mmCIF file of C-alpha atoms in Angstrom:
data_model
loop_
_atom_site.group_PDB
_atom_site.id
_atom_site.type_symbol
_atom_site.label_atom_id
_atom_site.label_comp_id
_atom_site.label_asym_id
_atom_site.label_seq_id
_atom_site.Cartn_x
_atom_site.Cartn_y
_atom_site.Cartn_z
ATOM 1 C CA MET Z 241 2.030 4.380 26.110
ATOM 2 C CA THR Z 242 -0.305 7.662 24.645
ATOM 3 C CA ASP Z 243 -3.511 7.577 22.450
ATOM 4 C CA ILE Z 244 -1.347 8.584 19.487
ATOM 5 C CA ASN Z 245 -1.390 5.755 16.942
ATOM 6 C CA LEU Z 246 -0.176 5.424 13.084
ATOM 7 C CA ASN Z 247 -2.998 6.147 10.891
ATOM 8 C CA HIS Z 248 -1.205 5.790 7.435
ATOM 9 C CA ILE Z 249 1.939 6.741 5.525
ATOM 10 C CA ALA Z 250 1.442 8.396 2.652
ATOM 11 C CA ILE Z 251 3.863 7.941 -0.166
ATOM 12 C CA VAL Z 252 3.704 9.508 -3.815
ATOM 13 C CA VAL Z 253 4.425 7.931 -6.646
ATOM 14 C CA ASP Z 254 4.879 8.720 -10.806
ATOM 15 C CA ASP Z 255 3.440 5.178 -11.958
ATOM 16 C CA LEU Z 256 0.664 3.537 -9.679
ATOM 17 C CA ASP Z 257 0.620 0.390 -11.136
ATOM 18 C CA ALA Z 258 4.366 -0.501 -10.221
ATOM 19 C CA ALA Z 259 3.854 0.589 -6.654
ATOM 20 C CA LEU Z 260 0.972 -1.593 -6.479
ATOM 21 C CA GLY Z 261 3.267 -4.294 -7.919
ATOM 22 C CA PHE Z 262 5.643 -3.885 -5.300
ATOM 23 C CA TRP Z 263 3.526 -3.320 -2.294
ATOM 24 C CA ARG Z 264 0.666 -5.446 -3.129
ATOM 25 C CA GLY Z 265 2.037 -7.893 -5.428
ATOM 26 C CA SER Z 266 5.785 -8.468 -4.226
ATOM 27 C CA LEU Z 267 5.506 -7.799 -0.705
ATOM 28 C CA GLY Z 268 1.715 -9.110 -0.102
ATOM 29 C CA LEU Z 269 0.012 -6.061 1.681
ATOM 30 C CA PRO Z 270 -3.897 -6.466 0.977
ATOM 31 C CA GLN Z 271 -4.802 -4.070 -0.957
ATOM 32 C CA ALA Z 272 -8.398 -2.273 1.168
ATOM 33 C CA GLY Z 273 -10.932 -1.855 -1.792
ATOM 34 C CA ALA Z 274 -9.982 -0.455 -4.996
ATOM 35 C CA VAL Z 275 -8.119 3.030 -6.510
ATOM 36 C CA GLU Z 276 -10.162 5.500 -6.049
ATOM 37 C CA THR Z 277 -10.361 8.607 -7.675
ATOM 38 C CA VAL Z 278 -10.324 11.936 -5.927
ATOM 39 C CA PRO Z 279 -11.020 14.837 -7.876
ATOM 40 C CA ASP Z 280 -11.046 17.632 -5.664
ATOM 41 C CA GLU Z 281 -7.173 17.066 -5.216
ATOM 42 C CA ALA Z 282 -6.323 15.775 -8.757
ATOM 43 C CA VAL Z 283 -5.134 12.256 -7.370
ATOM 44 C CA ASP Z 284 -5.598 8.131 -7.781
ATOM 45 C CA ILE Z 285 -4.941 6.700 -4.247
ATOM 46 C CA ALA Z 286 -4.713 3.130 -3.388
ATOM 47 C CA ILE Z 287 -4.823 1.796 0.176
ATOM 48 C CA LEU Z 288 -2.730 -0.970 1.480
ATOM 49 C CA SER Z 289 -3.348 -2.624 5.058
ATOM 50 C CA LEU Z 290 -0.423 -2.210 7.561
ATOM 51 C CA GLY Z 291 -1.724 -3.891 10.878
ATOM 52 C CA ASP Z 292 -4.317 -1.455 12.027
ATOM 53 C CA ALA Z 293 -3.023 1.373 10.207
ATOM 54 C CA HIS Z 294 -2.410 1.528 5.881
ATOM 55 C CA ILE Z 295 -0.002 2.808 3.757
ATOM 56 C CA GLU Z 296 -1.337 5.336 0.927
ATOM 57 C CA LEU Z 297 0.018 5.040 -2.503
ATOM 58 C CA ILE Z 298 -0.811 8.377 -4.100
ATOM 59 C CA GLN Z 299 -0.289 9.368 -7.836
ATOM 60 C CA PRO Z 300 -0.942 12.859 -9.278
ATOM 61 C CA THR Z 301 -3.628 12.712 -12.014
ATOM 62 C CA THR Z 302 -2.602 16.285 -13.360
ATOM 63 C CA ALA Z 303 0.529 17.931 -13.839
ATOM 64 C CA ASP Z 304 -0.106 21.391 -11.624
ATOM 65 C CA SER Z 305 -1.583 19.960 -8.174
ATOM 66 C CA GLY Z 306 0.571 20.119 -4.862
ATOM 67 C CA VAL Z 307 1.020 16.745 -5.245
ATOM 68 C CA ALA Z 308 1.769 16.689 -8.840
ATOM 69 C CA LYS Z 309 4.721 19.865 -7.806
ATOM 70 C CA PHE Z 310 6.030 17.766 -4.755
ATOM 71 C CA LEU Z 311 6.968 14.748 -7.259
ATOM 72 C CA ALA Z 312 7.892 17.215 -9.826
ATOM 73 C CA ASN Z 313 10.466 18.489 -7.067
ATOM 74 C CA ARG Z 314 11.527 15.749 -5.133
ATOM 75 C CA GLY Z 315 10.801 12.435 -7.313
ATOM 76 C CA PRO Z 316 8.660 10.088 -5.717
ATOM 77 C CA GLY Z 317 8.931 8.761 -2.191
ATOM 78 C CA LEU Z 318 6.890 9.571 1.519
ATOM 79 C CA HIS Z 319 4.434 12.350 0.829
ATOM 80 C CA HIS Z 320 3.419 12.498 4.668
ATOM 81 C CA VAL Z 321 2.785 10.613 7.824
ATOM 82 C CA CYS Z 322 -1.020 10.994 9.400
ATOM 83 C CA LEU Z 323 -1.068 10.462 13.009
ATOM 84 C CA GLU Z 324 -4.612 9.814 14.624
ATOM 85 C CA VAL Z 325 -4.797 11.772 18.087
ATOM 86 C CA PRO Z 326 -8.315 11.598 20.329
ATOM 87 C CA ASP Z 327 -8.193 15.727 20.473
ATOM 88 C CA LEU Z 328 -7.783 17.538 17.862
ATOM 89 C CA ASP Z 329 -8.334 20.848 18.772
ATOM 90 C CA ALA Z 330 -6.583 20.714 22.140
ATOM 91 C CA LYS Z 331 -3.819 19.234 19.627
ATOM 92 C CA LEU Z 332 -3.299 21.713 17.373
ATOM 93 C CA ALA Z 333 -3.657 24.441 20.193
ATOM 94 C CA GLU Z 334 -0.693 22.647 22.025
ATOM 95 C CA LEU Z 335 1.219 22.594 19.307
ATOM 96 C CA GLN Z 336 0.771 26.317 17.734
ATOM 97 C CA LYS Z 337 1.272 27.769 22.154
ATOM 98 C CA SER Z 338 4.872 25.528 21.607
ATOM 99 C CA GLY Z 339 5.941 27.536 18.320
ATOM 100 C CA CYS Z 340 5.298 24.757 16.182
ATOM 101 C CA GLU Z 341 4.239 26.111 12.272
ATOM 102 C CA LEU Z 342 0.705 24.632 11.611
ATOM 103 C CA ILE Z 343 -0.506 24.511 7.707
ATOM 104 C CA ASN Z 344 -3.778 24.438 8.705
ATOM 105 C CA GLU Z 345 -4.565 26.742 12.007
ATOM 106 C CA SER Z 346 -7.989 25.226 11.926
ATOM 107 C CA PRO Z 347 -8.831 21.569 10.669
ATOM 108 C CA ARG Z 348 -10.316 20.833 7.963
ATOM 109 C CA GLU Z 349 -13.293 18.425 7.695
ATOM 110 C CA ARG Z 350 -13.625 15.821 5.333
ATOM 111 C CA ASP Z 351 -15.203 11.831 4.608
ATOM 112 C CA GLY Z 352 -16.077 11.592 8.702
ATOM 113 C CA ARG Z 353 -12.942 12.700 9.942
ATOM 114 C CA ARG Z 354 -10.652 16.322 10.768
ATOM 115 C CA TYR Z 355 -7.728 16.557 10.171
ATOM 116 C CA ALA Z 356 -4.581 19.424 9.876
ATOM 117 C CA PHE Z 357 -1.292 19.146 8.686
ATOM 118 C CA ILE Z 358 1.675 20.495 10.348
ATOM 119 C CA HIS Z 359 4.933 21.658 8.743
ATOM 120 C CA PRO Z 360 8.188 19.328 8.045
ATOM 121 C CA ASP Z 361 9.843 22.729 9.164
ATOM 122 C CA SER Z 362 9.105 22.163 12.884
ATOM 123 C CA THR Z 363 8.845 18.554 12.687
ATOM 124 C CA GLY Z 364 12.335 17.057 11.541
ATOM 125 C CA GLY Z 365 11.639 17.475 7.534
ATOM 126 C CA VAL Z 366 8.731 15.227 7.417
ATOM 127 C CA LEU Z 367 4.969 16.692 6.594
ATOM 128 C CA LEU Z 368 2.679 15.377 9.379
ATOM 129 C CA GLU Z 369 -0.998 15.045 9.505
ATOM 130 C CA LEU Z 370 -3.081 14.778 12.464
ATOM 131 C CA TYR Z 371 -6.172 13.558 12.598
ATOM 132 C CA GLU Z 372 -9.341 12.413 14.448
ATOM 133 C CA LYS Z 373 -12.245 10.377 14.069
ATOM 134 C CA LEU Z 374 -15.865 12.315 14.271
ATOM 135 C CA PRO Z 375 -18.499 10.354 16.011
ATOM 136 C CA ALA Z 376 -20.560 8.194 12.884
ATOM 137 C CA GLU Z 377 -23.437 9.895 11.966
ATOM 138 C CA PRO Z 378 -26.952 8.874 13.870
ATOM 139 C CA GLY Z 379 -28.006 5.842 11.028
ATOM 140 C CA GLY Z 380 -25.208 6.011 9.300
ATOM 141 C CA MET C 103 -4.597 -8.796 7.414
ATOM 142 C CA THR C 104 -1.213 -9.822 6.667
ATOM 143 C CA ASP C 105 1.291 -10.708 9.540
ATOM 144 C CA ILE C 106 3.440 -8.106 8.302
ATOM 145 C CA ASN C 107 3.544 -5.131 10.222
ATOM 146 C CA LEU C 108 4.742 -1.550 11.192
ATOM 147 C CA ASN C 109 7.700 -1.711 12.816
ATOM 148 C CA HIS C 110 9.235 1.825 12.787
ATOM 149 C CA ILE C 111 9.517 4.683 11.015
ATOM 150 C CA ALA C 112 12.847 6.267 10.454
ATOM 151 C CA ILE C 113 13.969 10.455 10.268
ATOM 152 C CA VAL C 114 17.173 12.022 9.828
ATOM 153 C CA VAL C 115 17.588 15.053 11.689
ATOM 154 C CA ASP C 116 20.401 17.914 11.633
ATOM 155 C CA ASP C 117 18.982 18.449 15.188
ATOM 156 C CA LEU C 118 18.263 15.525 17.827
ATOM 157 C CA ASP C 119 17.231 18.002 20.337
ATOM 158 C CA ALA C 120 15.084 20.197 18.212
ATOM 159 C CA ALA C 121 13.198 17.122 16.930
ATOM 160 C CA LEU C 122 12.555 15.636 20.438
ATOM 161 C CA GLY C 123 11.049 18.831 21.445
ATOM 162 C CA PHE C 124 8.500 18.570 18.484
ATOM 163 C CA TRP C 125 7.740 14.493 18.876
ATOM 164 C CA ARG C 126 8.426 14.481 22.581
ATOM 165 C CA GLY C 127 7.854 17.550 23.843
ATOM 166 C CA SER C 128 4.757 19.513 21.764
ATOM 167 C CA LEU C 129 3.373 16.583 20.136
ATOM 168 C CA GLY C 130 3.565 14.345 23.586
ATOM 169 C CA LEU C 131 4.784 11.247 21.995
ATOM 170 C CA PRO C 132 6.785 8.863 24.866
ATOM 171 C CA GLN C 133 10.813 8.504 24.724
ATOM 172 C CA ALA C 134 11.986 4.924 25.112
ATOM 173 C CA GLY C 135 14.829 5.094 26.751
ATOM 174 C CA ALA C 136 17.764 7.511 26.651
ATOM 175 C CA VAL C 137 19.559 8.986 23.519
ATOM 176 C CA GLU C 138 21.692 6.075 22.316
ATOM 177 C CA THR C 139 24.750 6.738 20.708
ATOM 178 C CA VAL C 140 25.748 4.081 17.921
ATOM 179 C CA PRO C 141 29.837 4.093 16.914
ATOM 180 C CA ASP C 142 29.140 1.479 14.143
ATOM 181 C CA GLU C 143 26.494 3.882 12.400
ATOM 182 C CA ALA C 144 27.991 7.281 13.685
ATOM 183 C CA VAL C 145 24.224 7.927 14.888
ATOM 184 C CA ASP C 146 22.920 9.301 17.935
ATOM 185 C CA ILE C 147 19.157 7.692 17.919
ATOM 186 C CA ALA C 148 15.998 8.446 20.176
ATOM 187 C CA ILE C 149 13.474 6.767 20.259
ATOM 188 C CA LEU C 150 9.529 7.458 20.727
ATOM 189 C CA SER C 151 6.845 5.063 20.948
ATOM 190 C CA LEU C 152 4.126 5.228 18.567
ATOM 191 C CA GLY C 153 1.345 2.434 19.276
ATOM 192 C CA ASP C 154 3.030 -0.401 18.811
ATOM 193 C CA ALA C 155 5.506 0.720 16.866
ATOM 194 C CA HIS C 156 8.076 3.565 17.322
ATOM 195 C CA ILE C 157 9.534 6.647 15.627
ATOM 196 C CA GLU C 158 13.432 6.561 15.570
ATOM 197 C CA LEU C 159 15.306 10.198 15.093
ATOM 198 C CA ILE C 160 18.662 9.908 13.880
ATOM 199 C CA GLN C 161 21.260 12.059 14.025
ATOM 200 C CA PRO C 162 24.368 11.655 12.284
ATOM 201 C CA THR C 163 27.578 12.192 14.387
ATOM 202 C CA THR C 164 30.448 12.491 11.771
ATOM 203 C CA ALA C 165 30.494 14.483 8.270
ATOM 204 C CA ASP C 166 31.254 11.318 6.260
ATOM 205 C CA SER C 167 28.540 8.249 7.271
ATOM 206 C CA GLY C 168 25.933 7.343 4.790
ATOM 207 C CA VAL C 169 23.264 8.766 6.885
ATOM 208 C CA ALA C 170 25.459 11.924 6.951
ATOM 209 C CA LYS C 171 25.586 11.886 3.275
ATOM 210 C CA PHE C 172 21.928 11.098 3.192
ATOM 211 C CA LEU C 173 21.263 14.315 5.222
ATOM 212 C CA ALA C 174 23.753 16.745 3.471
ATOM 213 C CA ASN C 175 21.971 15.397 0.149
ATOM 214 C CA ARG C 176 18.643 15.437 0.695
ATOM 215 C CA GLY C 177 17.709 17.397 4.089
ATOM 216 C CA PRO C 178 16.087 16.148 6.974
ATOM 217 C CA GLY C 179 13.063 13.731 6.651
ATOM 218 C CA LEU C 180 12.150 10.489 6.198
ATOM 219 C CA HIS C 181 14.913 8.016 5.939
ATOM 220 C CA HIS C 182 13.538 4.356 6.286
ATOM 221 C CA VAL C 183 10.220 2.019 6.820
ATOM 222 C CA CYS C 184 10.933 -0.590 8.738
ATOM 223 C CA LEU C 185 8.261 -3.776 8.355
ATOM 224 C CA GLU C 186 8.742 -6.834 10.836
ATOM 225 C CA VAL C 187 8.028 -9.915 8.321
ATOM 226 C CA PRO C 188 7.400 -13.480 10.192
ATOM 227 C CA ASP C 189 9.914 -15.268 7.509
ATOM 228 C CA LEU C 190 12.607 -12.491 6.883
ATOM 229 C CA ASP C 191 14.880 -15.301 4.472
ATOM 230 C CA ALA C 192 11.402 -16.202 2.563
ATOM 231 C CA LYS C 193 10.183 -12.443 2.170
ATOM 232 C CA LEU C 194 13.680 -11.722 0.572
ATOM 233 C CA ALA C 195 13.728 -14.915 -1.900
ATOM 234 C CA GLU C 196 10.215 -14.018 -3.038
ATOM 235 C CA LEU C 197 11.277 -10.114 -3.497
ATOM 236 C CA GLN C 198 14.206 -10.736 -5.914
ATOM 237 C CA LYS C 199 12.569 -13.605 -7.605
ATOM 238 C CA SER C 200 9.814 -10.529 -8.250
ATOM 239 C CA GLY C 201 12.723 -8.614 -9.764
ATOM 240 C CA CYS C 202 13.064 -5.983 -6.792
ATOM 241 C CA GLU C 203 16.244 -4.617 -6.240
ATOM 242 C CA LEU C 204 17.660 -5.249 -2.773
ATOM 243 C CA ILE C 205 20.194 -3.795 -0.864
ATOM 244 C CA ASN C 206 20.949 -6.530 1.420
ATOM 245 C CA GLU C 207 20.844 -10.311 -0.694
ATOM 246 C CA SER C 208 21.557 -11.743 2.634
ATOM 247 C CA PRO C 209 19.996 -10.702 5.712
ATOM 248 C CA ARG C 210 22.238 -8.704 8.198
ATOM 249 C CA GLU C 211 21.991 -9.670 12.108
ATOM 250 C CA ARG C 212 22.261 -7.312 15.231
ATOM 251 C CA ASP C 213 20.834 -7.256 18.884
ATOM 252 C CA GLY C 214 18.620 -10.008 18.241
ATOM 253 C CA ARG C 215 16.882 -9.018 14.958
ATOM 254 C CA ARG C 216 17.745 -9.787 11.726
ATOM 255 C CA TYR C 217 17.250 -7.283 8.786
ATOM 256 C CA ALA C 218 17.681 -6.482 5.144
ATOM 257 C CA PHE C 219 17.101 -3.659 2.786
ATOM 258 C CA ILE C 220 15.150 -2.542 -0.305
ATOM 259 C CA HIS C 221 16.095 -0.174 -2.489
ATOM 260 C CA PRO C 222 13.863 2.785 -2.850
ATOM 261 C CA ASP C 223 13.660 2.387 -7.016
ATOM 262 C CA SER C 224 11.776 -1.164 -5.903
ATOM 263 C CA THR C 225 9.112 0.825 -3.470
ATOM 264 C CA GLY C 226 8.151 3.548 -5.066
ATOM 265 C CA GLY C 227 10.871 6.236 -3.496
ATOM 266 C CA VAL C 228 10.812 4.424 0.097
ATOM 267 C CA LEU C 229 13.957 3.057 1.675
ATOM 268 C CA LEU C 230 12.284 -0.052 3.040
ATOM 269 C CA GLU C 231 13.701 -2.282 6.232
ATOM 270 C CA LEU C 232 12.297 -5.591 6.213
ATOM 271 C CA TYR C 233 13.063 -7.249 9.952
ATOM 272 C CA GLU C 234 12.582 -10.803 11.754
ATOM 273 C CA LYS C 235 13.031 -11.040 15.466
ATOM 274 C CA LEU C 236 14.503 -13.789 16.493
ATOM 275 C CA PRO C 237 13.935 -15.844 19.478
ATOM 276 C CA ALA C 238 15.072 -14.928 22.581
ATOM 277 C CA GLU C 239 18.872 -16.494 23.735
ATOM 278 C CA PRO C 240 18.164 -19.310 25.952
ATOM 279 C CA GLY C 241 18.322 -17.719 29.494
ATOM 280 C CA GLY C 242 18.214 -14.852 27.669
#
């Protein structure tokens, strides 16, 4: 065992309602919260609980975002896999030292977590997100 | 919470040693057992532990298998996601009733588990395996 765990599997879809119809409706995974619109990334996101992890269904809301181009080029399907690591800086340093291609050499930060993406060329074809939970804000 | 959990994420690769170099070597996931050759499916498989689930790295050993054609057509990357369900027959019946496209309408059975695949057209582009553990053999 390590301290690395799955956080989520992100799937890009062209029809969020239809995808929810399968994952929530037919398969029976519980939806965590309402569909969220993320203007910065031009996507709508639905989150489904899968044990301690979750599945994210992502639909682009414009035609020119990175996710929209991914969908146009490759069709619907897996967008990325996200793993939680305890020390993101240390892990990124190790990966860089071993010659991995990092998309974000320095972690980004949003919504109480720090994250960085690893290029599919280094992983066997899967876009990989690594993230680290930040300590909760005092009083937050 | 439901009783549906991730079992594994299967990634098809063209170079198993290089992929192991990343997932085991650089990232640090522990390998579960040695690389296994599965002649029936014409693949070599390496399994890496990821919490209670695992990542399977799959490399075709011939050019004419389904997995080899997948790799030739789409390049390395996600092959399928596998979820464990408590009652596979009931789940398949529900899915079929709701209009999902099942690749295996009747479960297959191997190595102490029953499994069936759902077509990516029904899931938002991801080939989905559902499986159910079989009770252990008496004395097994």
